[in-house]
Backbone as a printed PyTorch tensor [residue, N CA C, xyz], in Angstrom:
tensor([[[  0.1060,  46.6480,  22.6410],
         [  0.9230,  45.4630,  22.5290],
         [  0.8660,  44.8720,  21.1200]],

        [[ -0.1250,  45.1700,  20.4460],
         [ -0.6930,  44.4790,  19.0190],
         [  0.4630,  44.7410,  17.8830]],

        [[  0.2590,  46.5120,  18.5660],
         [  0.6860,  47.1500,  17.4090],
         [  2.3680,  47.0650,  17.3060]],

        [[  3.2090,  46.5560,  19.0490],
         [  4.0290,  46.6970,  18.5910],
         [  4.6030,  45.1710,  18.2240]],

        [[  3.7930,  44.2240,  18.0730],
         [  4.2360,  42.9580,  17.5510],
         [  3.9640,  43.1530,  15.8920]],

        [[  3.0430,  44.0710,  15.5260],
         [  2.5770,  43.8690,  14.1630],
         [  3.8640,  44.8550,  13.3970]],

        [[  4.0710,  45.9970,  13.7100],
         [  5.4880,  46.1880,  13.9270],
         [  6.5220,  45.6720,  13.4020]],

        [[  6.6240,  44.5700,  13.8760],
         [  8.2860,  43.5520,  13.9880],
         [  7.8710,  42.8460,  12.6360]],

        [[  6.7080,  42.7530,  11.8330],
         [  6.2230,  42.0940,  10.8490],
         [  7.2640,  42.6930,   9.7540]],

        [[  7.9000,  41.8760,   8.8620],
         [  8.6100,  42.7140,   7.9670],
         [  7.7120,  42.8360,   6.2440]],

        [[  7.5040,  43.4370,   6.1010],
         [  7.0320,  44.0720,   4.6600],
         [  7.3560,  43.1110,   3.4140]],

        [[  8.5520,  43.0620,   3.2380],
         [  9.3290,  42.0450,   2.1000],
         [  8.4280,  40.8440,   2.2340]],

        [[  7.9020,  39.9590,   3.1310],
         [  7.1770,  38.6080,   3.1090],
         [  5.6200,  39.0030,   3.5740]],

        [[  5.4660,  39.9570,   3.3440],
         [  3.5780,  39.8750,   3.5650],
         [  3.2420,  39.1800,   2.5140]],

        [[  3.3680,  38.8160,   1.6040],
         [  3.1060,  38.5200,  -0.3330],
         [  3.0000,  37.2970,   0.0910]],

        [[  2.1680,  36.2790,  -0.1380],
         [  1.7960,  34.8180,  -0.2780],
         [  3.0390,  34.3500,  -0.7630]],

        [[  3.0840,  34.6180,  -1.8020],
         [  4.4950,  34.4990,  -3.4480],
         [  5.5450,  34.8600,  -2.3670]],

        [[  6.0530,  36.0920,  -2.0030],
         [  7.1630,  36.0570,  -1.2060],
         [  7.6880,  35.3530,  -0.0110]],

        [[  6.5930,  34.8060,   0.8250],
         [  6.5120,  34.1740,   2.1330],
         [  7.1890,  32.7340,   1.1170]],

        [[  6.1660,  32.1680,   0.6130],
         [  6.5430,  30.6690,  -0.2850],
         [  8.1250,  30.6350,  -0.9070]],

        [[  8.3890,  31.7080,  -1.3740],
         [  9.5870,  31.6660,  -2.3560],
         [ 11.0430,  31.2050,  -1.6530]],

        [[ 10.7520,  31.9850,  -0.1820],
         [ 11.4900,  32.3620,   1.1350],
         [ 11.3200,  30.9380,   1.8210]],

        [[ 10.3570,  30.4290,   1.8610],
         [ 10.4450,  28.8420,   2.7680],
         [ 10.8380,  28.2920,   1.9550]],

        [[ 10.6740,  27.7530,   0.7310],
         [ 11.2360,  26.8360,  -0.1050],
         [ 12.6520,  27.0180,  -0.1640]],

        [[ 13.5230,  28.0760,  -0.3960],
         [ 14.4720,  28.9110,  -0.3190],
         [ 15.5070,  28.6900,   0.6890]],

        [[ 14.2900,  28.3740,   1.5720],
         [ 15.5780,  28.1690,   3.5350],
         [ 15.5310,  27.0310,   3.3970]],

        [[ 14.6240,  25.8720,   3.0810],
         [ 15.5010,  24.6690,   2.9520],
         [ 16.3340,  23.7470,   1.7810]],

        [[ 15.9810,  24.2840,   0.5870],
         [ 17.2120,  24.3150,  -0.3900],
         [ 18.3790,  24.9880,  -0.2960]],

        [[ 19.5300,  24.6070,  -0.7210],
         [ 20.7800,  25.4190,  -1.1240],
         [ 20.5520,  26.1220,  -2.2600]],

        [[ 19.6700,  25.9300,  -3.2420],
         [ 19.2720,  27.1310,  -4.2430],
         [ 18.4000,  26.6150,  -5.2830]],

        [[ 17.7390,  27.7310,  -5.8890],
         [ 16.7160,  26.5480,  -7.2390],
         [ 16.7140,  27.2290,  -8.5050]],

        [[ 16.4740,  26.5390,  -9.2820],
         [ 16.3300,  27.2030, -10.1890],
         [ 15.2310,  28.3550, -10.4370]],

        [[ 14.8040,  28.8340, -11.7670],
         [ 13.4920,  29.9090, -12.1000],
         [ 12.7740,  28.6810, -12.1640]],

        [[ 12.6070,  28.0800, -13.0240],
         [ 11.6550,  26.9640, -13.5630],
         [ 11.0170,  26.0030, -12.7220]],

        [[ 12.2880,  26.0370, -11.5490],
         [ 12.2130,  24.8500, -10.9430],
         [ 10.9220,  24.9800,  -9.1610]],

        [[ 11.2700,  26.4380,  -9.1950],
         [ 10.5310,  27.9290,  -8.2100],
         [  8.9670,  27.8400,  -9.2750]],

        [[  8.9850,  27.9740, -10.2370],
         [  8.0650,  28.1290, -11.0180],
         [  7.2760,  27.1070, -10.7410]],

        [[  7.3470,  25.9170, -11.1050],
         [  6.6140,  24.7620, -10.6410],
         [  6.4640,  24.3060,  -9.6590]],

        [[  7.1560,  24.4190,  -8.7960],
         [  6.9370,  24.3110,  -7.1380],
         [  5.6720,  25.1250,  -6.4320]],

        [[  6.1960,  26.4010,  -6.9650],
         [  4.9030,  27.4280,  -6.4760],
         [  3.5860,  27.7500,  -7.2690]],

        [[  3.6850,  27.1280,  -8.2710],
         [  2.5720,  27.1530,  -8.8870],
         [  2.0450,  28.5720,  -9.5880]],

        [[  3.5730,  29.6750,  -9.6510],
         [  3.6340,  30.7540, -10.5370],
         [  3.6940,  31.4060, -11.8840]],

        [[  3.3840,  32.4050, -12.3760],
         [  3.1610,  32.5240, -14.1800],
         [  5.2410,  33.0290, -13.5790]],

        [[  5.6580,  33.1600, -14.9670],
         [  7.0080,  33.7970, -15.4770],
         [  6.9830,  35.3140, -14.5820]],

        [[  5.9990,  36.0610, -15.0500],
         [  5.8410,  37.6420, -15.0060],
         [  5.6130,  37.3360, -13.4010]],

        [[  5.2160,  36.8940, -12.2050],
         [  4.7020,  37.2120, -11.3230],
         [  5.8730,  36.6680, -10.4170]],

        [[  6.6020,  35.6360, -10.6870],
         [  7.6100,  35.1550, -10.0410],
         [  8.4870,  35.9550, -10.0510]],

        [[  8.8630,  36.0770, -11.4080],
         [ 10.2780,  37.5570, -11.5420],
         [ 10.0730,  38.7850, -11.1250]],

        [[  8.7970,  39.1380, -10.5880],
         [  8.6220,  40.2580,  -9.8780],
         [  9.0130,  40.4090,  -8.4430]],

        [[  8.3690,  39.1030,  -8.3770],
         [  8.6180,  39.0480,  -6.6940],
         [ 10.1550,  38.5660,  -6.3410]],

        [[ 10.8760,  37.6990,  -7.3400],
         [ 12.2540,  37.4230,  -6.7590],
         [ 12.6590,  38.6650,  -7.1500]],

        [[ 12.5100,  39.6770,  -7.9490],
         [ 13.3300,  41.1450,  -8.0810],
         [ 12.7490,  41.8490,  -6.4120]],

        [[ 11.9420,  41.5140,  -6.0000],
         [ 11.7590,  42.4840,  -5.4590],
         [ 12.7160,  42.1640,  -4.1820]],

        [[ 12.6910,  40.6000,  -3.4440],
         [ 13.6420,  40.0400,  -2.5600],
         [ 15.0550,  40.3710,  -3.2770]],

        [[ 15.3370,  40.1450,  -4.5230],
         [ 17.0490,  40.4300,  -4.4170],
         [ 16.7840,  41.8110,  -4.2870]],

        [[ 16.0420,  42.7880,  -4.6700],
         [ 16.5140,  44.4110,  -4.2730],
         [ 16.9720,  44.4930,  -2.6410]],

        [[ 16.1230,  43.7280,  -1.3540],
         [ 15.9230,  43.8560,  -0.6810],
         [ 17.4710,  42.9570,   0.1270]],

        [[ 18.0100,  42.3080,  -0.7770],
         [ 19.1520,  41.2570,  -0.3000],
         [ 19.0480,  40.1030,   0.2240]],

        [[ 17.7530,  39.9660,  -0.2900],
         [ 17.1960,  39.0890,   0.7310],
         [ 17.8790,  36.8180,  -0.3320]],

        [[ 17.8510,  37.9930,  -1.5800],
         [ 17.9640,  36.8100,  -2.5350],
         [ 19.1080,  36.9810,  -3.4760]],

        [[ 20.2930,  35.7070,  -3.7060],
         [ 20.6830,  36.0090,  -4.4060],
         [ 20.7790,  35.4050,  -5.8990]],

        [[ 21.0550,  35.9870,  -6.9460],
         [ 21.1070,  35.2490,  -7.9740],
         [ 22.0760,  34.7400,  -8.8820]],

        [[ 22.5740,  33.4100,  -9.5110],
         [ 22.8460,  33.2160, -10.4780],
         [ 22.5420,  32.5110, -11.7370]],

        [[ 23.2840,  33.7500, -12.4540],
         [ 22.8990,  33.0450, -13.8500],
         [ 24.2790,  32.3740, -14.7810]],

        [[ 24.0730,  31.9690, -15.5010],
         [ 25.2340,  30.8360, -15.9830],
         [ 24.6640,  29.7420, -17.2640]],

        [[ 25.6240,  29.5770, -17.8930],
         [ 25.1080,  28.6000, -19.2090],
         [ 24.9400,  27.6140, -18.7460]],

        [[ 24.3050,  26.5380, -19.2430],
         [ 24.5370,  25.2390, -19.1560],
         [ 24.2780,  24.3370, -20.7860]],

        [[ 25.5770,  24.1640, -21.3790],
         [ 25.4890,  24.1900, -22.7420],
         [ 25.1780,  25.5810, -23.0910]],

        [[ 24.2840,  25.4410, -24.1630],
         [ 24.0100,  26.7810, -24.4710],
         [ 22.7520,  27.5460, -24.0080]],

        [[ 22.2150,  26.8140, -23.0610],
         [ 21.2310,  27.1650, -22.4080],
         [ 21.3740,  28.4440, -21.2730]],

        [[ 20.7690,  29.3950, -21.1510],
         [ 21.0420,  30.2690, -19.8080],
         [ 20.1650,  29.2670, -18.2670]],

        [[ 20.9080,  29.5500, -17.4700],
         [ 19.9810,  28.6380, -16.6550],
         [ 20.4040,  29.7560, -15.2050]],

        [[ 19.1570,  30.3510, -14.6100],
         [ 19.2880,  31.1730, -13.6270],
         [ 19.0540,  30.9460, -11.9790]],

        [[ 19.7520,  30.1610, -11.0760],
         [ 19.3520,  29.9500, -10.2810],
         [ 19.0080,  31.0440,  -8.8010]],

        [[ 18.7610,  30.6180,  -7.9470],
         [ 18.4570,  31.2520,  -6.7970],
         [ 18.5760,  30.4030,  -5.1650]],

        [[ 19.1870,  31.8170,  -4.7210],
         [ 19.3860,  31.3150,  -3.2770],
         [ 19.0830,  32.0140,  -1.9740]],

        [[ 18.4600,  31.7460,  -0.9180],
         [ 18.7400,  33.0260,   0.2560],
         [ 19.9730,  33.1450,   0.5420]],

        [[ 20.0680,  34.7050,   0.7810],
         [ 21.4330,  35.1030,   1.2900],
         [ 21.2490,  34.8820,   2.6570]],

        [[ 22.6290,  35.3200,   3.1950],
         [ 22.7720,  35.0520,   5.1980],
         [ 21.5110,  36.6310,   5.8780]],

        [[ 21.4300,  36.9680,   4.8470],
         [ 20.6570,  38.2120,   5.3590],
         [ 19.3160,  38.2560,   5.0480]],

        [[ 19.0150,  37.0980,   4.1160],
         [ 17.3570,  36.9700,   4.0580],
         [ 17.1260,  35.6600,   4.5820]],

        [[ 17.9670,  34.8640,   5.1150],
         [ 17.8360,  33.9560,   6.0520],
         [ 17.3170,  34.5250,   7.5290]],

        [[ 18.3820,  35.5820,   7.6050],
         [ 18.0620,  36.0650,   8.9960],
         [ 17.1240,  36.9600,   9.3280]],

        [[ 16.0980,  38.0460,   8.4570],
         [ 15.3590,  38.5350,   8.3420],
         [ 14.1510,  37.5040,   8.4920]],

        [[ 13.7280,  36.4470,   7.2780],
         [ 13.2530,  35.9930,   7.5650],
         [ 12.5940,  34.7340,   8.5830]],

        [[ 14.0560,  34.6090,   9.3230],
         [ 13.6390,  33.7150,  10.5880],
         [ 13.4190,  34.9840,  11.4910]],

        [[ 13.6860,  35.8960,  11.3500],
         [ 12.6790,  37.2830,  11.6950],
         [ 11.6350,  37.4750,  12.0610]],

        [[ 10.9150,  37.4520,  11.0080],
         [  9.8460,  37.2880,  10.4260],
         [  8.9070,  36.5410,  10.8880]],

        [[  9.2410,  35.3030,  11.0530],
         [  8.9520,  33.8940,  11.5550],
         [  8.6600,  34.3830,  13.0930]],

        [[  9.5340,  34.4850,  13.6940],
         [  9.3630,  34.8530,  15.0810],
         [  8.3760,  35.7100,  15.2740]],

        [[  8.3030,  36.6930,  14.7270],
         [  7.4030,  37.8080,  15.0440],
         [  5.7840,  37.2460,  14.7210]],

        [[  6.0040,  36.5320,  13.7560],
         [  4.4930,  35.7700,  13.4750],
         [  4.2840,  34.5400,  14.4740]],

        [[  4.9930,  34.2130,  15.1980],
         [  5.0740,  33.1900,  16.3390],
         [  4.3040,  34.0370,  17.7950]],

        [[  5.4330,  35.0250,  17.8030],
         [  4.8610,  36.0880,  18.9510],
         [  3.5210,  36.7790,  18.8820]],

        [[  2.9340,  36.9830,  17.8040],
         [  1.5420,  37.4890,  17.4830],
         [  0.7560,  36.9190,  17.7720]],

        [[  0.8420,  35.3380,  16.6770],
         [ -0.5330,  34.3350,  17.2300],
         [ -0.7970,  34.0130,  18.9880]],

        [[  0.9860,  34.2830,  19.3540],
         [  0.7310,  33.5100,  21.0150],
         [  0.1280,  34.4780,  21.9830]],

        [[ -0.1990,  35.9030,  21.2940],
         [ -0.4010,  36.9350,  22.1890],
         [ -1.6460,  37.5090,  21.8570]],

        [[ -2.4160,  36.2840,  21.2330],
         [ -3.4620,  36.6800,  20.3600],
         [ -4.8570,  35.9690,  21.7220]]])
C-alpha cells in the first residue's frame, strides 16, 4: 500500500526549492526572479536551476520583457503545473493519512 501511494509522489517537487517555488506560485498570478529570490531565501545559481528545471517539465511558465531598459523576468504556474501539483498535494495528504 506504501509503495503504491509513494508512487503517486511526483519527482519535479521532491526539492525543498521546488515544493516552495510551486506554493508561492499557486497563490500568486506570477513573480518576478528577484522577487522568488527573496521570498525563498535563494542564491541566483540555485533558483535558476530549479525554475529551469519546472519550466522543462511545464510546470512553469516564463516571461521576460523590458521594463525601461531593464530586462525584468517574471514567472508563473501553468494550468499543468497547477494541476500536477495539486497532485502532488493529494498524494502527500493520502500518505500521511495512511501512515
Amino acid at each position: 500500500m506504501k509503495n503504491d501511494l509513494l508512487a503517486q509522489f511526483n519527482k519535479a517537487f521532491e526539492s525543498k526549492a521546488r515544493l516552495s517555488i510551486m506554493s508561492v506560485l499557486m497563490v500568486n498570478d506570477s513573480l518576478s526572479f528577484n522577487a522568488l529570490k527573496e521570498l525563498l531565501g535563494l542564491t541566483d545559481g540555485n533558483l535558476a536551476t530549479h525554475l529551469r528545471a519546472l519550466e522543462e517539465a511545464s510546470y512553469v511558465a516564463v516571461q521576460k520583457q523590458f521594463v525601461g531598459r531593464k530586462p525584468n523576468t517574471t514567472y508563473s504556474a501553468t494550468q499543468a503545473g497547477q494541476q500536477a501539483f495539486a497532485d502532488h498535494l493529494n498524494a502527500l495528504e493520502a500518505f500521511i493519512k495512511n501512515m
